[in-house]
PDB file of C-alpha atoms in Angstrom:
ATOM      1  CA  UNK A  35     -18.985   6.280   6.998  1.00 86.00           C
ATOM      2  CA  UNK A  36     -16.381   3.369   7.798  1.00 93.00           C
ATOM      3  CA  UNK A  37     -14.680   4.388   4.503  1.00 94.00           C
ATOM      4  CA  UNK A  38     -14.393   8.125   5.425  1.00 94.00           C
ATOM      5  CA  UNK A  39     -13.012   7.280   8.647  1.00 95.00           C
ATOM      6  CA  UNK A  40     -10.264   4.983   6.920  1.00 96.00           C
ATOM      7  CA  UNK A  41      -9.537   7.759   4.574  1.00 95.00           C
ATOM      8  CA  UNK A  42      -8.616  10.194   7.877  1.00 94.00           C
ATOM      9  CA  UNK A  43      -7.104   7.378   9.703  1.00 94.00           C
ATOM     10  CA  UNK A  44      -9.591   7.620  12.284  1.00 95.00           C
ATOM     11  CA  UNK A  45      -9.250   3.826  12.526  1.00 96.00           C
ATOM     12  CA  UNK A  46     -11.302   3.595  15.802  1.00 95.00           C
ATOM     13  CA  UNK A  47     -14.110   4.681  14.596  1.00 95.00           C
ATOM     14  CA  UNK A  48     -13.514   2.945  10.941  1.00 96.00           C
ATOM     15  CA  UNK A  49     -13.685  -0.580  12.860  1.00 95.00           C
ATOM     16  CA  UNK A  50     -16.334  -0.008  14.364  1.00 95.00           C
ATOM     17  CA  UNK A  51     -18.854   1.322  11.363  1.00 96.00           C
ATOM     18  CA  UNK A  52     -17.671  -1.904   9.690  1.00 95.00           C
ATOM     19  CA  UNK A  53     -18.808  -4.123  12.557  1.00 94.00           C
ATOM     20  CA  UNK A  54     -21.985  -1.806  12.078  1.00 93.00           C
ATOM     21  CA  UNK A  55     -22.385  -2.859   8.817  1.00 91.00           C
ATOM     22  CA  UNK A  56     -21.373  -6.349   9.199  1.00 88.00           C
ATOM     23  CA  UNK A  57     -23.959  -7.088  11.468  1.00 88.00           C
ATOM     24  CA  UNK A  58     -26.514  -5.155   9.685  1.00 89.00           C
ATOM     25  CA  UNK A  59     -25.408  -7.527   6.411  1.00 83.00           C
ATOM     26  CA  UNK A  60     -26.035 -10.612   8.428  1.00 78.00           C
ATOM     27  CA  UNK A  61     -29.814  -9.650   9.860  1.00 76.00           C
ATOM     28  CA  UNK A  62     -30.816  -8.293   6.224  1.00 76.00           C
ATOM     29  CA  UNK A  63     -29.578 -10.690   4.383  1.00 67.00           C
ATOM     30  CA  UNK A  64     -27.834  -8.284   1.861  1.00 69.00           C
ATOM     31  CA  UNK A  65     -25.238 -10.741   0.614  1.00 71.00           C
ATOM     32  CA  UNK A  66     -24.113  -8.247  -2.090  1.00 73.00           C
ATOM     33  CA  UNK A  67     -22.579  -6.002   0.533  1.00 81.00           C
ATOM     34  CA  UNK A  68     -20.649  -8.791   2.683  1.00 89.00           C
ATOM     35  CA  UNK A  69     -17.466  -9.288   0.629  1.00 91.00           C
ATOM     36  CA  UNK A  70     -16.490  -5.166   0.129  1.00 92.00           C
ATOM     37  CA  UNK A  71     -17.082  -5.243   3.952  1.00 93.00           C
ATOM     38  CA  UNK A  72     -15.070  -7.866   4.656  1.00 94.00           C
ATOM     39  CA  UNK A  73     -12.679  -6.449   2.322  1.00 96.00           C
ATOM     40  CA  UNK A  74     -12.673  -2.782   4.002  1.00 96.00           C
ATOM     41  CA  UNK A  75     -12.060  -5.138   7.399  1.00 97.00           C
ATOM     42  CA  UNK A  76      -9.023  -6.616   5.837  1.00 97.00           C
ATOM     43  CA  UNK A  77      -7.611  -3.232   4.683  1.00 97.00           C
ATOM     44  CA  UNK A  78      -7.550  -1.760   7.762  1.00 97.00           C
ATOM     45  CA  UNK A  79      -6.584  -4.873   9.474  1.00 97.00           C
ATOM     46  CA  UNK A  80      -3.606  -3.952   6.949  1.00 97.00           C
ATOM     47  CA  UNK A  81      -3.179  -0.766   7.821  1.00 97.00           C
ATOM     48  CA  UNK A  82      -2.987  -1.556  11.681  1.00 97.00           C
ATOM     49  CA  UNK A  83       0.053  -4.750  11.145  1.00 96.00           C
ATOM     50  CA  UNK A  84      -2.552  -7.317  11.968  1.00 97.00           C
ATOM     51  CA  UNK A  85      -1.896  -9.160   8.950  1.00 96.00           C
ATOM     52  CA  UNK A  86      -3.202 -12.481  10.803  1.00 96.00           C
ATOM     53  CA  UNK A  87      -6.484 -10.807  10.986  1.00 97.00           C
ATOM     54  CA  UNK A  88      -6.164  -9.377   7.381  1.00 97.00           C
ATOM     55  CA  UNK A  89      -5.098 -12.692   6.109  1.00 97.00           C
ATOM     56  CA  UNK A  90      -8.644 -14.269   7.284  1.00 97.00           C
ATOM     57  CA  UNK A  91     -10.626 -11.490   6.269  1.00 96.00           C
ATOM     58  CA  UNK A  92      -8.878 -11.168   2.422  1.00 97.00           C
ATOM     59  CA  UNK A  93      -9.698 -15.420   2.421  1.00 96.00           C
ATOM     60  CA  UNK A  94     -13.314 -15.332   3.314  1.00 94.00           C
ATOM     61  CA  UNK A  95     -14.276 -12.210   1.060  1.00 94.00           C
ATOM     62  CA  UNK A  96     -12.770 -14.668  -1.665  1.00 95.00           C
ATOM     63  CA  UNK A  97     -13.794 -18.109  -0.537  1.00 94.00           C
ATOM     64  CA  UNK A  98     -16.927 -16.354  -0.418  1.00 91.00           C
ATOM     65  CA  UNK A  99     -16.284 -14.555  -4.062  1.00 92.00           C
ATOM     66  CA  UNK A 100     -15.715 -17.705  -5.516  1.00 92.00           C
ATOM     67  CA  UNK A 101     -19.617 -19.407  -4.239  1.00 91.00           C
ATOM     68  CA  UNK A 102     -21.751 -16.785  -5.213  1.00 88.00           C
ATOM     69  CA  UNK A 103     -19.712 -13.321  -6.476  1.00 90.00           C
ATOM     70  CA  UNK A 104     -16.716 -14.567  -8.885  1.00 92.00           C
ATOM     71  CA  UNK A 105     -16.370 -11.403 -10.558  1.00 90.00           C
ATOM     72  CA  UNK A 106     -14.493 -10.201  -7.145  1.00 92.00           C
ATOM     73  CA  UNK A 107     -12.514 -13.311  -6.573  1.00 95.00           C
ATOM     74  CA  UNK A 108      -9.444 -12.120  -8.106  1.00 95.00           C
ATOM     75  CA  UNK A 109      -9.552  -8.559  -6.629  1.00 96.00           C
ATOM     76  CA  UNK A 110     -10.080 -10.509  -3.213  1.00 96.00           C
ATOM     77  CA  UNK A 111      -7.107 -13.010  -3.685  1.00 97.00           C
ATOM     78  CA  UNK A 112      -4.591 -10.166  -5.016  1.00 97.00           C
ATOM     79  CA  UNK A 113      -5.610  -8.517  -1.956  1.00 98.00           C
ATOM     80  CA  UNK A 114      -5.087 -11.303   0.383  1.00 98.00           C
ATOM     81  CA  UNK A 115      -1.319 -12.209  -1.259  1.00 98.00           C
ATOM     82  CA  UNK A 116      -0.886  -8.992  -0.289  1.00 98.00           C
ATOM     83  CA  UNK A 117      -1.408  -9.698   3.678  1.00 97.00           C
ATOM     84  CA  UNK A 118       0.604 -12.683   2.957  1.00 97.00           C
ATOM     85  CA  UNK A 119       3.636 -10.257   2.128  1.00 97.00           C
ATOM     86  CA  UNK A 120       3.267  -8.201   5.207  1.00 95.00           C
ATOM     87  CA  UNK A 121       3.175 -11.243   6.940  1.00 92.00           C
ATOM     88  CA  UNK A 122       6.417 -12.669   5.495  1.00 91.00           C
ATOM     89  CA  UNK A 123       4.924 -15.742   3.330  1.00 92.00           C
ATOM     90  CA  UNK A 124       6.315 -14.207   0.320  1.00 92.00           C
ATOM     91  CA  UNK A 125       7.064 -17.140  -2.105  1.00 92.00           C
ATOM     92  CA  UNK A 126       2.866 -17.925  -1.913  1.00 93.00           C
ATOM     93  CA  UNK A 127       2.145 -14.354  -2.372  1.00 95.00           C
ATOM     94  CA  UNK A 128       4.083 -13.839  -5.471  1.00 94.00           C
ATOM     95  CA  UNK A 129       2.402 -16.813  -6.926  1.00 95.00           C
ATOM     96  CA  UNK A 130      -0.724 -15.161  -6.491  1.00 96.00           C
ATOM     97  CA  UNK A 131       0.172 -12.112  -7.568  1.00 95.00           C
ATOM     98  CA  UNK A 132       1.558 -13.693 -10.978  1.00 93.00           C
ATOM     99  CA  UNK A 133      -1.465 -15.496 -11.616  1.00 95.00           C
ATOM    100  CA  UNK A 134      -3.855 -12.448 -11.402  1.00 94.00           C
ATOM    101  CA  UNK A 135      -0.902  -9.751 -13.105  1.00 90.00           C
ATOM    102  CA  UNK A 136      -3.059  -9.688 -16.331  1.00 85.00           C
ATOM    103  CA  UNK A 137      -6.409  -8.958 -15.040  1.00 89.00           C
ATOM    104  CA  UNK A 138      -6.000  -7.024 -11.441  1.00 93.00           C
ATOM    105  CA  UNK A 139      -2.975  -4.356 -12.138  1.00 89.00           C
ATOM    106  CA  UNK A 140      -2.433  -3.301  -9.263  1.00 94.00           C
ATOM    107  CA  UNK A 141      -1.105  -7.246  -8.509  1.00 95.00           C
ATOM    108  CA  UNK A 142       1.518  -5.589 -10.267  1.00 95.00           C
ATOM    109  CA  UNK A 143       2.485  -3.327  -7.902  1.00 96.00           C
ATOM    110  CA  UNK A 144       2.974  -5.161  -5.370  1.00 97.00           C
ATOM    111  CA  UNK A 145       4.860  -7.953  -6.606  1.00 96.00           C
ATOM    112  CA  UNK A 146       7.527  -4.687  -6.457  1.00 96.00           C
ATOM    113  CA  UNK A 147       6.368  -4.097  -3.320  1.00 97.00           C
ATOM    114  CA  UNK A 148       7.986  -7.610  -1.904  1.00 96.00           C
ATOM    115  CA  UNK A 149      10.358  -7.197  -4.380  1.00 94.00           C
ATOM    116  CA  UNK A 150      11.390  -4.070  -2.238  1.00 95.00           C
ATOM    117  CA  UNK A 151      10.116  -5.647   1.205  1.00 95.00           C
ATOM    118  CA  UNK A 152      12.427  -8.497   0.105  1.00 91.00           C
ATOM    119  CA  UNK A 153      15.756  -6.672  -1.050  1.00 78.00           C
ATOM    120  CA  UNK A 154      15.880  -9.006  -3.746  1.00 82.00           C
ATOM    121  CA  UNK A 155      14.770  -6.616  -7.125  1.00 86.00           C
ATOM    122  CA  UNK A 156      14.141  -8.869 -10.361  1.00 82.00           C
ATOM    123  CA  UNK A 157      16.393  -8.557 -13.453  1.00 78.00           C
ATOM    124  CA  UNK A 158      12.548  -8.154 -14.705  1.00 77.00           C
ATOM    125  CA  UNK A 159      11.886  -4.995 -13.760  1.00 82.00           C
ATOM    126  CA  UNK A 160      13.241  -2.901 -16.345  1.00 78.00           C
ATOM    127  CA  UNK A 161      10.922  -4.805 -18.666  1.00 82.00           C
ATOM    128  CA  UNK A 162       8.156  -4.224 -16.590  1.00 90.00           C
ATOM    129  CA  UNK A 163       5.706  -1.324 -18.077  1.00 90.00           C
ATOM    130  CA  UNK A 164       5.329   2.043 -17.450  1.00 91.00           C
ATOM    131  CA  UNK A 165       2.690   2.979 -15.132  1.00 92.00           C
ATOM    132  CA  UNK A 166       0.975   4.873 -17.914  1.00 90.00           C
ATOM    133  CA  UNK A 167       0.848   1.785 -19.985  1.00 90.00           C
ATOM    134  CA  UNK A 168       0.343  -0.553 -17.728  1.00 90.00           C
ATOM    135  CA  UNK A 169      -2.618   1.770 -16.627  1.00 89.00           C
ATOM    136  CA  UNK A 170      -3.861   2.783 -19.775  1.00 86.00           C
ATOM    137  CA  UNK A 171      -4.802  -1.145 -20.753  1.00 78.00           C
ATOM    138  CA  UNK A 172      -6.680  -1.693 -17.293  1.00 72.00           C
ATOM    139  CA  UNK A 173      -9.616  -2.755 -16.804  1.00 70.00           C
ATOM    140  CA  UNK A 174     -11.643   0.169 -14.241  1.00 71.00           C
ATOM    141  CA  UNK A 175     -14.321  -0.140 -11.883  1.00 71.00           C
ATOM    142  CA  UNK A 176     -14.876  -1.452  -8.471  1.00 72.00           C
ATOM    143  CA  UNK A 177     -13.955  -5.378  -9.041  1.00 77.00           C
ATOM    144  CA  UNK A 178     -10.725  -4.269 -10.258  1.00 84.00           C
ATOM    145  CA  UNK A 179      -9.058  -2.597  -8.013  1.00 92.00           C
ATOM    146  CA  UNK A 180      -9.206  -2.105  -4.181  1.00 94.00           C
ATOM    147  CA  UNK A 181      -8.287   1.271  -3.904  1.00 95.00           C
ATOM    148  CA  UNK A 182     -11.392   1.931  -5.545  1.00 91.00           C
ATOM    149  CA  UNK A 183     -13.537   1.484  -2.182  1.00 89.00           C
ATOM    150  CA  UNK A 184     -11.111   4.379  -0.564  1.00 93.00           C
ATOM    151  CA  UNK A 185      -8.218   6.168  -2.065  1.00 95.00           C
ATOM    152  CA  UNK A 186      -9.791   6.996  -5.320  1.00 94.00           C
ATOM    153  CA  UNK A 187     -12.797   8.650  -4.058  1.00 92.00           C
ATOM    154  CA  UNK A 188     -10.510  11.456  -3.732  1.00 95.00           C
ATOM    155  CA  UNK A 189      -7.094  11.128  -4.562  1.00 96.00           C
ATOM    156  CA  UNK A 190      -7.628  10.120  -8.203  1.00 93.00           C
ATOM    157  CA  UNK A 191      -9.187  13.279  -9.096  1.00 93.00           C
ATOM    158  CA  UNK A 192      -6.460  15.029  -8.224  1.00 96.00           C
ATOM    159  CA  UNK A 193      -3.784  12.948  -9.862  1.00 96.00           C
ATOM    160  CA  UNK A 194      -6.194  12.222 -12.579  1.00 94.00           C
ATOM    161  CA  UNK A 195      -5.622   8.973 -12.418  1.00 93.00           C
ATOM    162  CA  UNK A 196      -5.919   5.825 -10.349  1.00 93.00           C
ATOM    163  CA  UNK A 197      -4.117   5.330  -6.870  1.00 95.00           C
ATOM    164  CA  UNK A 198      -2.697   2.163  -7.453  1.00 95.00           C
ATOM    165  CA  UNK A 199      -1.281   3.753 -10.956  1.00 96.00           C
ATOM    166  CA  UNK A 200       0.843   6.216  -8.482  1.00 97.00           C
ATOM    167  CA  UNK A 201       1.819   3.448  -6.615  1.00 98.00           C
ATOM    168  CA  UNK A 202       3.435   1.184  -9.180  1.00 97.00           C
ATOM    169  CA  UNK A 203       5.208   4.133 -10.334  1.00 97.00           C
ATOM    170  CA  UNK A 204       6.732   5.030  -7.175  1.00 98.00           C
ATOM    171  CA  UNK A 205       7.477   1.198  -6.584  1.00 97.00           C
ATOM    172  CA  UNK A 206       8.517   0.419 -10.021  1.00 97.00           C
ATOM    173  CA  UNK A 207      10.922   3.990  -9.709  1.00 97.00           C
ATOM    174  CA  UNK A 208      12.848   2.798  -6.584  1.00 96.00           C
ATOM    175  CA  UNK A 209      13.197  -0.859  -8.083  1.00 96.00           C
ATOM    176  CA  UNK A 210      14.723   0.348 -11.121  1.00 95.00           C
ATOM    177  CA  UNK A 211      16.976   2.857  -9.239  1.00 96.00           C
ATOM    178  CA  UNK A 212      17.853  -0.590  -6.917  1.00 95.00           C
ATOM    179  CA  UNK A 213      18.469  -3.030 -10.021  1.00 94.00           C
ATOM    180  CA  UNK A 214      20.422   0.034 -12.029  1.00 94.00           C
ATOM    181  CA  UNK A 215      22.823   0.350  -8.716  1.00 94.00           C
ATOM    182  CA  UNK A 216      23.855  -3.365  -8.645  1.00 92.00           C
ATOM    183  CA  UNK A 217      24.200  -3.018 -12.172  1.00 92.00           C
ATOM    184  CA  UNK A 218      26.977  -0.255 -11.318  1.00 94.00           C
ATOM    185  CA  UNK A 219      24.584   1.921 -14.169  1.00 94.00           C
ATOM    186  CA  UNK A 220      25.996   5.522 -14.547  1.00 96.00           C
ATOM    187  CA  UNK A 221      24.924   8.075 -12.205  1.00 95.00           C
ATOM    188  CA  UNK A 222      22.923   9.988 -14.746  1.00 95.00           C
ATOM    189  CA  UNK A 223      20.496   6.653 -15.309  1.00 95.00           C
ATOM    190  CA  UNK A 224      20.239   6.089 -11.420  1.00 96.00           C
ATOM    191  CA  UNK A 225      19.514  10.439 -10.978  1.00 95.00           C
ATOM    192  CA  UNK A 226      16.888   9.297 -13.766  1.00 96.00           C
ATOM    193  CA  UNK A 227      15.176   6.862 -11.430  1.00 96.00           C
ATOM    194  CA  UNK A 228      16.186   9.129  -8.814  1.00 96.00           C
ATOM    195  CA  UNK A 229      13.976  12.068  -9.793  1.00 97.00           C
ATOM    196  CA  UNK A 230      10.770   9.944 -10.941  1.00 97.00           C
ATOM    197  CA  UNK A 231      10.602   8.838  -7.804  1.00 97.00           C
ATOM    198  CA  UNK A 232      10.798  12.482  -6.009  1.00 97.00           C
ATOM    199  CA  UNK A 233       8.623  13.543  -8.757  1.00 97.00           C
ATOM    200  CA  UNK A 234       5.508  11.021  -7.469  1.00 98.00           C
ATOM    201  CA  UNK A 235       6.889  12.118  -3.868  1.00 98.00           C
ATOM    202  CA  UNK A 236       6.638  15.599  -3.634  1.00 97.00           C
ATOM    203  CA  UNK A 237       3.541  15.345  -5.796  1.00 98.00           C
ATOM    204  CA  UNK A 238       1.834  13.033  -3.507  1.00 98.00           C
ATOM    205  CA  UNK A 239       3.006  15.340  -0.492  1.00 97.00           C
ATOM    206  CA  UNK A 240       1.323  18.550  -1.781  1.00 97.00           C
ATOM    207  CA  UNK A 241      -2.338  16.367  -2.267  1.00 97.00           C
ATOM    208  CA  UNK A 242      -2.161  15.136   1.307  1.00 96.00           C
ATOM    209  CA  UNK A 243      -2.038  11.448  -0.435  1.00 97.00           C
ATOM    210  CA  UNK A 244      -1.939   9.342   2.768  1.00 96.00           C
ATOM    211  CA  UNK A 245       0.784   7.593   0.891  1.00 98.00           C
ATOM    212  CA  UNK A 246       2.902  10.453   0.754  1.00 98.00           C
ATOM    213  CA  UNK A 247       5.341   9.254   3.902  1.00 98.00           C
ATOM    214  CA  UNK A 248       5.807   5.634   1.974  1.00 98.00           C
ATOM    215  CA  UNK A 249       6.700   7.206  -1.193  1.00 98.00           C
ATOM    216  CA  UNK A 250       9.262   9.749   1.070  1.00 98.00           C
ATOM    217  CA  UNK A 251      10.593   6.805   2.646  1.00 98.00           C
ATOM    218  CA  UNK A 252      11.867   5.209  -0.382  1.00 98.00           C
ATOM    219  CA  UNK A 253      13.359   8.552  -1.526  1.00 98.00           C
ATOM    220  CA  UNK A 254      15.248   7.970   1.623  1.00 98.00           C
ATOM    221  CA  UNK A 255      16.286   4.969   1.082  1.00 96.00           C
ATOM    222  CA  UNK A 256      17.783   5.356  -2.425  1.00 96.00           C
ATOM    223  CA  UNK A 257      19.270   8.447  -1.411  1.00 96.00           C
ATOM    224  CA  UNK A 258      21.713   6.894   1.221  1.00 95.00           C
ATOM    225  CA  UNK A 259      22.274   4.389  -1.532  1.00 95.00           C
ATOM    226  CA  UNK A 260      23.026   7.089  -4.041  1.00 93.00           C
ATOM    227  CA  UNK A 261      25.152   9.793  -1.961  1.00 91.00           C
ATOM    228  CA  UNK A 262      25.952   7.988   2.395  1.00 89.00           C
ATOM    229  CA  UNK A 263      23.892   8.201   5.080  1.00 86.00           C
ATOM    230  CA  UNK A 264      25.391  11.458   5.521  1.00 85.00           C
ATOM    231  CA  UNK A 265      23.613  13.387   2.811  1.00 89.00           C
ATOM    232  CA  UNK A 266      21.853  16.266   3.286  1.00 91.00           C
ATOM    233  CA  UNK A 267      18.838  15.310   0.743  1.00 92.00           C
ATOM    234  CA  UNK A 268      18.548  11.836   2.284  1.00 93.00           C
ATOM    235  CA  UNK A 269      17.969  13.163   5.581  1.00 94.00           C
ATOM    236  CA  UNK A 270      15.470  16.238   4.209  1.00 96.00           C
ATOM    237  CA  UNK A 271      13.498  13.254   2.689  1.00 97.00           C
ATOM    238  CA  UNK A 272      13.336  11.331   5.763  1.00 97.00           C
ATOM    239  CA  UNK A 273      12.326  14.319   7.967  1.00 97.00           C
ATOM    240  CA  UNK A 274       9.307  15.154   5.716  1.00 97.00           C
ATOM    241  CA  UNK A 275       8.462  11.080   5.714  1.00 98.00           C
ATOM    242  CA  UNK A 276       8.129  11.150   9.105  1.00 98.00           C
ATOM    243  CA  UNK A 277       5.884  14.396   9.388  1.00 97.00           C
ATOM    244  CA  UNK A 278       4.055  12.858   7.025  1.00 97.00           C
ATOM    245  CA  UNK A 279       3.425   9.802   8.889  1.00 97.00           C
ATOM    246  CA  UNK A 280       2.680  11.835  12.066  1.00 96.00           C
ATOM    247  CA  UNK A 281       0.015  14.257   9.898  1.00 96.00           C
ATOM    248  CA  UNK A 282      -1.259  10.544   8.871  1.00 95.00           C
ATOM    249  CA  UNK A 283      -1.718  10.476  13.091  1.00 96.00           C
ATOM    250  CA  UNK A 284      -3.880  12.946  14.024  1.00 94.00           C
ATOM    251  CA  UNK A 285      -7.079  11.306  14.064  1.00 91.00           C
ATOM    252  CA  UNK A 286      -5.665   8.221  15.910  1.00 93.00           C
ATOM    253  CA  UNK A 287      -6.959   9.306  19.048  1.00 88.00           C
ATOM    254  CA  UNK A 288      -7.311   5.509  20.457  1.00 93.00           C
ATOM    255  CA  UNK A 289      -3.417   4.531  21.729  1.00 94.00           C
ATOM    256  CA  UNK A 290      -3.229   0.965  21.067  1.00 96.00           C
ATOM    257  CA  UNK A 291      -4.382   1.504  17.613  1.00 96.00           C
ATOM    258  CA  UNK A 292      -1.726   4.428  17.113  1.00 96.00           C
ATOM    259  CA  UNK A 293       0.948   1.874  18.342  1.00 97.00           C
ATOM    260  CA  UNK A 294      -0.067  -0.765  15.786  1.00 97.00           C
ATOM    261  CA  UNK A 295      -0.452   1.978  13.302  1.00 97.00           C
ATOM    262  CA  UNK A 296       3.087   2.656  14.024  1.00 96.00           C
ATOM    263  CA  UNK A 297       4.998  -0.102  15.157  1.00 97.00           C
ATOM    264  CA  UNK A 298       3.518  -2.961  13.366  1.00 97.00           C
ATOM    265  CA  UNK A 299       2.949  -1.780   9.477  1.00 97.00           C
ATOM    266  CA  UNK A 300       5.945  -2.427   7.611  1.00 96.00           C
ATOM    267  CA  UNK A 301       6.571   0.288   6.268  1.00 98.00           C
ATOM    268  CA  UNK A 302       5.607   2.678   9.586  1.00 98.00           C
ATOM    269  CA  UNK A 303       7.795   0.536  11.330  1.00 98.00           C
ATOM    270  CA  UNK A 304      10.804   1.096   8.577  1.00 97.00           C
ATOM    271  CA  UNK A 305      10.116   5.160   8.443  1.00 98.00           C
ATOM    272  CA  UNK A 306       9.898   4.836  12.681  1.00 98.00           C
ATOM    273  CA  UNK A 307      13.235   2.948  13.110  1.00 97.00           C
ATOM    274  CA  UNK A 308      14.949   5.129  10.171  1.00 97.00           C
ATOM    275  CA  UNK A 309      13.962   8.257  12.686  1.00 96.00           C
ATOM    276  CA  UNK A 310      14.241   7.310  15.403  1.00 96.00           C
ATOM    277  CA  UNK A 311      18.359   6.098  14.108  1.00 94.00           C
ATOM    278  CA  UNK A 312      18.218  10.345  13.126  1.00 92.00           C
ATOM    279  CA  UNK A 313      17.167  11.526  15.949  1.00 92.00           C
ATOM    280  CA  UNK A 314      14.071  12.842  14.787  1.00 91.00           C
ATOM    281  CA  UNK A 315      12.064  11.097  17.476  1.00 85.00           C
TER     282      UNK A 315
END
């Protein structure tokens, strides 16, 4: 239930089946279940900006990984440099995320993601794979990724392929399109990076992916970088970003969650401010 509830953003009631389950963990002794509890805890700690709180849930699911469950340890660790991002300790987190790049893949992913976070895109990236091959080589299943607790239950069916796979092509998209601008790259390479990215954008939009608003955001983003923060497409792409977001709303019925939902993720906060700047709020 606590993962269904994630999926809808009904966050409320999300925290409190995993407290459920927590405590039901601890009187039953079902060790097995504590670290992908723990780990659901520190995803939507993530979701909510309480990266503090993520942070210490991400550490004990792998300090606890590491005594009696190794096999998750890296998942848990990739997870936690992750919350270490969001939280602005970004030299550790890359560390981590270069350690673990061969055998979690979505690590991957977001070492573009503070890339991007960071404004500072590696001459790397254009050497970095393709999502398909980078993909293709990955090891599946549960330990290996941690969208495969939520977002592939249903999104990967209709992609037909993993969440975090969309993800790191959407990242990996606007990085390219970033490093090809400061290269001063012709306009037909960065319209090439342009239109992968609206590609995983408008594909994410019509399944309802929850990540749909992110992936809009950085559409925005390179668009003002590509044509002024006058252009017409920029602004379309910001306008469905945020509707997105607020369709990612409607089951926030609790308003101190909705606020954190809003105000203190990263990227909410970004796609908020960018609006808000428009006049769309």
């Amino acid at each position: 239930f606590g993962t269904a509830y994630f999926l809808q953003s009904a966050f409320h009631a999300a925290a409190h089946a995993f407290e459920q389950l927590s405590g039901i963990i601890t009187d039953s002794f079902e060790q097995s279940y504590e670290i992908p509890c723990r780990f659901m805890q520190g995803r939507l700690a993530l979701q909510l900006g309480e990266y503090r709180a993520a942070e210490q849930h991400f550490k004990t699911a792998s300090e606890t990984a590491a005594q009696r469950f190794p096999s998750w340890e890296p998942l848990c660790r990739v997870w936690y440099a992750r919350s270490l991002v969001y939280g602005g300790q970004t030299y550790q987190a890359k560390q981590l995320f270069v350690q673990y790049s061969g055998s979690i893949p979505e690590a991957q992913a977001f070492l573009l993601e503070a890339q991007l976070l960071g404004s500072r895109i590696s001459d790397e990236t254009s050497a970095m794979p393709d999502a398909e091959v980078l993909f293709s080589a990955a090891p599946t299943g549960t330990y290996h990724s941690g969208f495969a607790f939520a977002e592939d239950r249903i999104w990967s069916g209709l992609y037909g392929k993993p969440a975090a796979a969309v993800l790191y092509k959407a990242l990996l998209s606007c990085c390219r399109f970033k490093s090809a601008l400061s290269e001063n790259a012709p306009r037909e390479t960065l319209q090439a990076h342009m239109s992968a990215l609206e590609e995983t954008a408008r594909t994410a939009l019509h399944f309802g992916d929850t990540y749909a608003p992110l992936y809009l955001y950085l559409c925005y983003e390179a668009g003002i970088l590509l044509d002024g923060h006058d252009s017409d497409a920029a602004g379309g792409y910001l306008s469905r970003a945020f509707r997105a977001l607020q369709n990612n709303m409607k089951n926030i019925t609790e308003n101190t969650i909705r606020d954190h939902f809003l105000f203190h993720n990263v990227w909410n906060a970004k796609l908020y401010a960018a609006a808000q700047e428009h006049k769309l709020v």
